[in-house]
Amino acid sequence: MVQMRASWTNWGRALAALPLAALLPVAAMAQSADPVRWQLNMGKGVTASSQNAYEAHMLALWICVAIGVIVFGAMAYAMFKFRKSKGAKPDVDFTHSTKLEIIWTVVPVALLVLMAFPATSKLIAMYDTRDSAMTIKVTGYQWLWKYEYMADKPGDVVSFTSRLDRKSDEIRQSKVDARTADHPHYLLDVDNVLVLPTDTKIRFLITADDVIHAWWVPALGWKQDAIPGLINEAWTEIKTPGVYRGQCAELCGKDHGFMPIVVKAVPKAEYDQWLAAERAKNAPAPAPAEAAPVEAAPEAPATTAADQNAPAAAANAAG
Ligand SMILES: [Cu+2]
């Protein structure tokens, strides 16, 4: 009997520790916008969408934690309270309990409804691209991204390609252990970053030119498939200036792991300056032939800074 009481005390302690273990995700809450190594929980991100996703996730997580504690607690209690060595006898006449069946149907349904309401309203908000201040077209290629800042006048469209930075590319082909190579953003850096203004609703039109890719920056809180022949929409409104990194999230060929995304969010004034400079840089020589309609046939990636990497690409193909 004394032994039994001792084991009960131990189990009591173990059960009491369960909520403590459940608090572990809290430790991961204070974190950077980008995912970090060994991060346990999802990030809060830097947009309303990512905050919404985080809240929906936390609600579901805590409900799961509560269910886990109750179910495993009840199991442990039943196993040790009603065990054979203590003289417990199975109730062989038991068939069912209507009361219990009603409870274990109604409670999960109520929980699902409780989760469905906020999740649905947040999902609807996530897809509402109305009233956006600007539009950026994102096109996935094997294995780089093209960004086009849409404008009313075709001449004002700013477009460029964005691909893996040369340093990451050199490291990955050098057979050096990347963890020892001096690159804080190995495989998460690009030549031309996507510059975006903060506190501005930005609509994205996302498509692809060859195979299916997916544009994903965790800090923005969503990923969107880039599908040839189809234009998907998404939007973001970044609250905090900063550099946010992502990757292609759809297995798209041998270099799928080497087409990162880098978003640089800057205050609106700084963005306007940047855009004006890009427009000046890209301004075509005034010739009538340049006045092609915006909806031209899908073209190959624009020849910009990316082409300076042609030797590396050739070496890549040869290797
Ligand atoms: Cu891809």
Short mmCIF file of C-alpha atoms and ligand atoms in Angstrom, two decimals:
data_model
loop_
_atom_site.label_atom_id
_atom_site.label_comp_id
_atom_site.label_asym_id
_atom_site.label_seq_id
_atom_site.Cartn_x
_atom_site.Cartn_y
_atom_site.Cartn_z
CA MET A 1 0.00 0.00 0.00
CA VAL A 2 2.84 2.32 0.86
CA GLN A 3 4.49 1.42 -2.43
CA MET A 4 1.28 2.13 -4.27
CA ARG A 5 1.02 5.56 -2.69
CA ALA A 6 4.63 6.31 -3.66
CA SER A 7 3.99 5.39 -7.30
CA TRP A 8 0.88 7.55 -7.27
CA THR A 9 2.92 10.47 -6.03
CA ASN A 10 5.36 9.94 -8.89
CA TRP A 11 2.55 9.85 -11.40
CA GLY A 12 1.05 12.91 -9.84
CA ARG A 13 4.34 14.69 -10.34
CA ALA A 14 4.60 13.51 -13.92
CA LEU A 15 1.07 14.71 -14.64
CA ALA A 16 1.77 18.03 -12.98
CA ALA A 17 4.80 18.43 -15.23
CA LEU A 18 2.72 17.99 -18.40
CA PRO A 19 1.37 21.56 -18.49
CA LEU A 20 4.96 22.74 -17.92
CA ALA A 21 6.11 20.78 -20.94
CA ALA A 22 3.21 22.29 -22.85
CA LEU A 23 4.58 25.73 -22.05
CA LEU A 24 7.71 24.98 -24.08
CA PRO A 25 6.31 26.55 -27.25
CA VAL A 26 6.14 29.83 -25.33
CA ALA A 27 9.92 29.83 -25.17
CA ALA A 28 10.03 29.90 -28.96
CA MET A 29 7.67 32.87 -29.21
CA ALA A 30 10.29 35.60 -28.99
CA GLN A 31 12.05 35.11 -32.28
CA SER A 32 13.18 36.77 -35.47
CA ALA A 33 10.90 37.14 -38.47
CA ASP A 34 12.89 34.64 -40.49
CA PRO A 35 13.01 31.02 -39.34
CA VAL A 36 16.10 30.11 -37.34
CA ARG A 37 17.86 26.83 -36.80
CA TRP A 38 16.10 24.60 -34.24
CA GLN A 39 13.16 26.96 -34.05
CA LEU A 40 10.27 25.09 -32.41
CA ASN A 41 7.25 27.25 -33.11
CA MET A 42 6.15 29.06 -36.24
CA GLY A 43 7.15 32.70 -36.49
CA LYS A 44 4.86 35.69 -36.05
CA GLY A 45 6.16 37.27 -39.25
CA VAL A 46 5.82 40.93 -40.16
CA THR A 47 2.39 41.18 -41.78
CA ALA A 48 -1.26 40.99 -40.71
CA SER A 49 -1.57 37.69 -42.63
CA SER A 50 1.35 36.12 -40.82
CA GLN A 51 0.00 37.37 -37.47
CA ASN A 52 -3.38 35.83 -38.33
CA ALA A 53 -1.80 32.53 -39.26
CA TYR A 54 0.18 32.59 -36.03
CA GLU A 55 -2.92 33.26 -33.93
CA ALA A 56 -4.94 30.52 -35.64
CA HIS A 57 -2.03 28.15 -35.11
CA MET A 58 -1.65 29.04 -31.42
CA LEU A 59 -5.38 28.59 -30.79
CA ALA A 60 -5.25 25.13 -32.34
CA LEU A 61 -2.02 24.31 -30.51
CA TRP A 62 -3.40 25.16 -27.06
CA ILE A 63 -6.62 23.25 -27.76
CA CYS A 64 -4.46 20.24 -28.72
CA VAL A 65 -2.38 20.67 -25.58
CA ALA A 66 -5.53 20.72 -23.41
CA ILE A 67 -6.92 17.62 -25.19
CA GLY A 68 -3.59 15.85 -24.78
CA VAL A 69 -3.42 16.58 -21.06
CA ILE A 70 -7.05 15.45 -20.48
CA VAL A 71 -6.82 12.29 -22.61
CA PHE A 72 -3.44 11.08 -21.36
CA GLY A 73 -4.37 12.09 -17.81
CA ALA A 74 -7.59 10.05 -18.01
CA MET A 75 -5.71 7.08 -19.48
CA ALA A 76 -3.06 7.17 -16.78
CA TYR A 77 -5.71 7.52 -14.08
CA ALA A 78 -7.77 4.61 -15.44
CA MET A 79 -4.76 2.32 -15.86
CA PHE A 80 -3.45 2.82 -12.35
CA LYS A 81 -6.66 3.27 -10.42
CA PHE A 82 -8.45 0.27 -11.92
CA ARG A 83 -5.67 -2.24 -12.34
CA LYS A 84 -5.99 -5.97 -11.89
CA SER A 85 -3.49 -6.23 -9.04
CA LYS A 86 -5.71 -3.94 -7.03
CA GLY A 87 -8.67 -6.25 -7.59
CA ALA A 88 -10.39 -4.38 -10.41
CA LYS A 89 -12.84 -6.51 -12.40
CA PRO A 90 -13.75 -5.80 -16.03
CA ASP A 91 -17.38 -4.85 -16.66
CA VAL A 92 -18.15 -7.59 -19.20
CA ASP A 93 -21.78 -6.49 -19.63
CA PHE A 94 -20.86 -3.01 -20.80
CA THR A 95 -21.90 -2.28 -24.39
CA HIS A 96 -22.24 1.50 -24.76
CA SER A 97 -23.10 4.71 -23.02
CA THR A 98 -25.36 7.10 -24.89
CA LYS A 99 -24.41 9.93 -22.58
CA LEU A 100 -20.69 9.46 -23.26
CA GLU A 101 -21.23 9.13 -27.00
CA ILE A 102 -23.12 12.42 -27.08
CA ILE A 103 -20.35 14.11 -25.11
CA TRP A 104 -17.51 12.86 -27.31
CA THR A 105 -19.37 13.93 -30.42
CA VAL A 106 -20.54 17.34 -29.25
CA VAL A 107 -17.26 18.45 -27.67
CA PRO A 108 -15.08 17.92 -30.80
CA VAL A 109 -17.74 19.52 -33.02
CA ALA A 110 -17.85 22.54 -30.72
CA LEU A 111 -14.05 22.77 -30.79
CA LEU A 112 -13.97 22.55 -34.60
CA VAL A 113 -16.58 25.30 -34.89
CA LEU A 114 -14.61 27.39 -32.39
CA MET A 115 -11.53 27.06 -34.59
CA ALA A 116 -13.34 27.34 -37.93
CA PHE A 117 -14.79 30.81 -37.35
CA PRO A 118 -11.54 32.74 -36.84
CA ALA A 119 -9.70 30.55 -39.37
CA THR A 120 -12.26 31.19 -42.11
CA SER A 121 -12.44 34.93 -41.60
CA LYS A 122 -8.64 35.13 -41.60
CA LEU A 123 -8.43 33.00 -44.74
CA ILE A 124 -10.93 35.24 -46.54
CA ALA A 125 -8.91 38.32 -45.56
CA MET A 126 -5.78 36.61 -46.85
CA TYR A 127 -7.25 36.28 -50.35
CA ASP A 128 -8.78 39.75 -50.54
CA THR A 129 -6.45 41.64 -52.87
CA ARG A 130 -8.79 44.62 -53.31
CA ASP A 131 -7.61 48.17 -52.65
CA SER A 132 -3.98 47.37 -53.17
CA ALA A 133 -1.71 50.33 -53.87
CA MET A 134 0.63 48.57 -56.27
CA THR A 135 1.08 45.33 -58.18
CA ILE A 136 4.14 43.17 -58.66
CA LYS A 137 4.24 40.31 -61.12
CA VAL A 138 6.36 37.38 -60.02
CA THR A 139 7.39 34.77 -62.58
CA GLY A 140 9.19 31.58 -61.67
CA TYR A 141 11.76 30.10 -64.01
CA GLN A 142 14.11 27.16 -63.68
CA TRP A 143 15.81 28.39 -61.46
CA LEU A 144 15.35 32.06 -60.74
CA TRP A 145 12.62 34.61 -60.21
CA LYS A 146 11.60 37.55 -62.33
CA TYR A 147 9.95 40.57 -60.73
CA GLU A 148 7.98 43.19 -62.60
CA TYR A 149 6.77 46.33 -60.85
CA MET A 150 3.64 47.07 -62.86
CA ALA A 151 2.88 50.64 -63.93
CA ASP A 152 0.23 52.45 -65.96
CA LYS A 153 2.75 53.36 -68.65
CA PRO A 154 4.70 50.42 -70.12
CA GLY A 155 7.87 52.51 -69.96
CA ASP A 156 7.50 52.81 -66.18
CA VAL A 157 7.51 49.07 -65.55
CA VAL A 158 10.60 48.08 -63.62
CA SER A 159 11.64 44.49 -64.07
CA PHE A 160 14.64 42.37 -63.18
CA THR A 161 15.60 38.82 -62.41
CA SER A 162 16.68 37.58 -59.02
CA ARG A 163 18.82 34.48 -58.61
CA LEU A 164 21.13 32.75 -56.17
CA ASP A 165 24.10 34.90 -55.20
CA ARG A 166 27.43 33.89 -56.75
CA LYS A 167 29.07 33.26 -53.40
CA SER A 168 26.51 30.64 -52.37
CA ASP A 169 26.80 29.10 -55.81
CA GLU A 170 30.59 28.89 -55.52
CA ILE A 171 30.36 27.33 -52.06
CA ARG A 172 27.84 24.73 -53.15
CA GLN A 173 30.04 23.65 -56.06
CA SER A 174 33.30 23.79 -54.12
CA LYS A 175 32.72 20.63 -52.05
CA VAL A 176 33.54 22.73 -48.96
CA ASP A 177 31.28 21.98 -45.98
CA ALA A 178 28.85 24.91 -46.23
CA ARG A 179 28.67 25.13 -42.42
CA THR A 180 32.33 26.07 -42.31
CA ALA A 181 32.13 28.47 -45.25
CA ASP A 182 31.91 32.12 -44.35
CA HIS A 183 28.39 32.89 -45.54
CA PRO A 184 25.70 33.86 -43.02
CA HIS A 185 22.93 33.48 -45.62
CA TYR A 186 24.16 30.49 -47.57
CA LEU A 187 21.55 29.57 -50.24
CA LEU A 188 19.33 32.36 -48.91
CA ASP A 189 20.90 35.27 -50.76
CA VAL A 190 20.27 36.66 -54.23
CA ASP A 191 21.89 39.06 -56.66
CA ASN A 192 18.89 41.42 -56.96
CA VAL A 193 16.58 41.72 -53.96
CA LEU A 194 12.87 42.47 -54.21
CA VAL A 195 12.52 45.95 -52.72
CA LEU A 196 9.08 46.64 -51.22
CA PRO A 197 7.59 49.60 -49.37
CA THR A 198 6.33 49.10 -45.83
CA ASP A 199 2.76 50.01 -44.77
CA THR A 200 1.56 49.59 -48.35
CA LYS A 201 -0.88 46.98 -49.61
CA ILE A 202 0.99 45.21 -52.38
CA ARG A 203 -0.74 42.82 -54.75
CA PHE A 204 1.26 39.99 -56.28
CA LEU A 205 0.45 38.27 -59.55
CA ILE A 206 2.30 35.00 -59.44
CA THR A 207 2.95 32.72 -62.41
CA ALA A 208 5.67 30.56 -63.95
CA ASP A 209 7.17 30.10 -67.37
CA ASP A 210 8.28 26.47 -67.36
CA VAL A 211 7.28 24.25 -64.44
CA ILE A 212 5.39 24.81 -61.20
CA HIS A 213 7.27 26.83 -58.61
CA ALA A 214 5.96 28.43 -55.42
CA TRP A 215 6.85 31.82 -54.00
CA TRP A 216 7.33 31.64 -50.27
CA VAL A 217 8.67 34.10 -47.72
CA PRO A 218 7.74 32.81 -44.23
CA ALA A 219 7.82 36.29 -42.65
CA LEU A 220 5.00 37.40 -44.97
CA GLY A 221 2.81 34.53 -43.81
CA TRP A 222 1.85 32.78 -47.04
CA LYS A 223 3.11 30.82 -50.00
CA GLN A 224 1.58 30.88 -53.43
CA ASP A 225 1.99 28.45 -56.32
CA ALA A 226 3.54 29.82 -59.49
CA ILE A 227 1.89 27.81 -62.27
CA PRO A 228 2.53 28.14 -66.01
CA GLY A 229 -0.56 29.43 -67.82
CA LEU A 230 -2.24 30.53 -64.60
CA ILE A 231 -1.99 33.73 -62.61
CA ASN A 232 -2.39 33.40 -58.87
CA GLU A 233 -2.95 36.37 -56.62
CA ALA A 234 -1.66 37.22 -53.19
CA TRP A 235 -1.06 40.35 -51.20
CA THR A 236 1.03 41.65 -48.39
CA GLU A 237 1.40 44.72 -46.23
CA ILE A 238 4.69 44.67 -44.39
CA LYS A 239 4.70 46.44 -41.04
CA THR A 240 8.38 46.29 -40.14
CA PRO A 241 11.28 47.34 -42.39
CA GLY A 242 13.86 44.60 -42.78
CA VAL A 243 15.26 41.86 -44.96
CA TYR A 244 13.15 38.72 -45.17
CA ARG A 245 14.25 35.53 -46.84
CA GLY A 246 12.40 32.69 -48.47
CA GLN A 247 12.68 29.98 -51.07
CA CYS A 248 10.89 28.29 -53.89
CA ALA A 249 8.49 25.90 -52.15
CA GLU A 250 7.57 23.57 -54.99
CA LEU A 251 9.90 20.84 -56.17
CA CYS A 252 10.76 22.29 -59.58
CA GLY A 253 13.81 20.44 -60.85
CA LYS A 254 17.41 19.81 -59.99
CA ASP A 255 18.15 23.34 -58.79
CA HIS A 256 14.92 23.73 -56.79
CA GLY A 257 16.95 24.28 -53.64
CA PHE A 258 18.91 27.07 -55.27
CA MET A 259 16.30 29.69 -56.10
CA PRO A 260 15.96 31.74 -52.93
CA ILE A 261 13.90 34.89 -52.43
CA VAL A 262 15.06 38.00 -50.61
CA VAL A 263 12.59 40.77 -49.77
CA LYS A 264 13.92 44.09 -48.56
CA ALA A 265 11.17 46.15 -46.95
CA VAL A 266 11.97 49.84 -46.70
CA PRO A 267 9.93 52.93 -45.70
CA LYS A 268 7.74 54.31 -48.48
CA ALA A 269 9.93 57.36 -49.18
CA GLU A 270 13.03 55.23 -49.54
CA TYR A 271 11.14 52.86 -51.83
CA ASP A 272 9.98 55.75 -54.05
CA GLN A 273 13.58 56.88 -54.38
CA TRP A 274 14.72 53.37 -55.27
CA LEU A 275 11.93 52.96 -57.84
CA ALA A 276 12.75 56.30 -59.48
CA ALA A 277 16.41 55.30 -59.71
CA GLU A 278 15.49 51.92 -61.23
CA ARG A 279 13.19 53.59 -63.75
CA ALA A 280 15.94 55.99 -64.75
CA LYS A 281 18.36 53.06 -65.06
CA ASN A 282 15.99 50.98 -67.18
CA ALA A 283 14.63 53.86 -69.26
CA PRO A 284 14.75 52.69 -72.86
CA ALA A 285 16.21 54.88 -75.59
CA PRO A 286 13.29 56.89 -76.98
CA ALA A 287 12.36 54.91 -80.07
CA PRO A 288 8.84 54.15 -81.37
CA ALA A 289 9.60 50.43 -81.60
CA GLU A 290 9.93 50.31 -77.83
CA ALA A 291 6.25 51.05 -77.30
CA ALA A 292 5.21 47.39 -77.17
CA PRO A 293 2.07 46.47 -75.22
CA VAL A 294 2.59 45.25 -71.66
CA GLU A 295 0.83 41.96 -72.33
CA ALA A 296 3.51 40.78 -74.71
CA ALA A 297 4.00 37.04 -75.10
CA PRO A 298 5.87 35.41 -72.20
CA GLU A 299 9.45 36.31 -72.69
CA ALA A 300 12.68 34.85 -71.51
CA PRO A 301 14.10 36.30 -68.29
CA ALA A 302 15.21 39.84 -68.90
CA THR A 303 18.87 40.25 -69.58
CA THR A 304 20.02 42.12 -66.53
CA ALA A 305 22.63 41.59 -63.90
CA ALA A 306 21.81 37.90 -63.96
CA ASP A 307 23.63 37.50 -67.25
CA GLN A 308 26.87 38.39 -65.65
CA ASN A 309 26.56 34.94 -64.19
CA ALA A 310 26.55 33.27 -67.58
CA PRO A 311 30.06 31.83 -67.15
CA ALA A 312 29.04 30.25 -63.85
CA ALA A 313 25.89 28.85 -65.43
CA ALA A 314 27.93 27.41 -68.30
CA ALA A 315 30.35 25.84 -65.86
CA ASN A 316 27.34 24.47 -64.02
CA ALA A 317 25.94 22.88 -67.15
CA ALA A 318 29.32 21.46 -68.07
CA GLY A 319 29.77 20.00 -64.61
CU CU B 1 11.17 26.57 -58.19
#
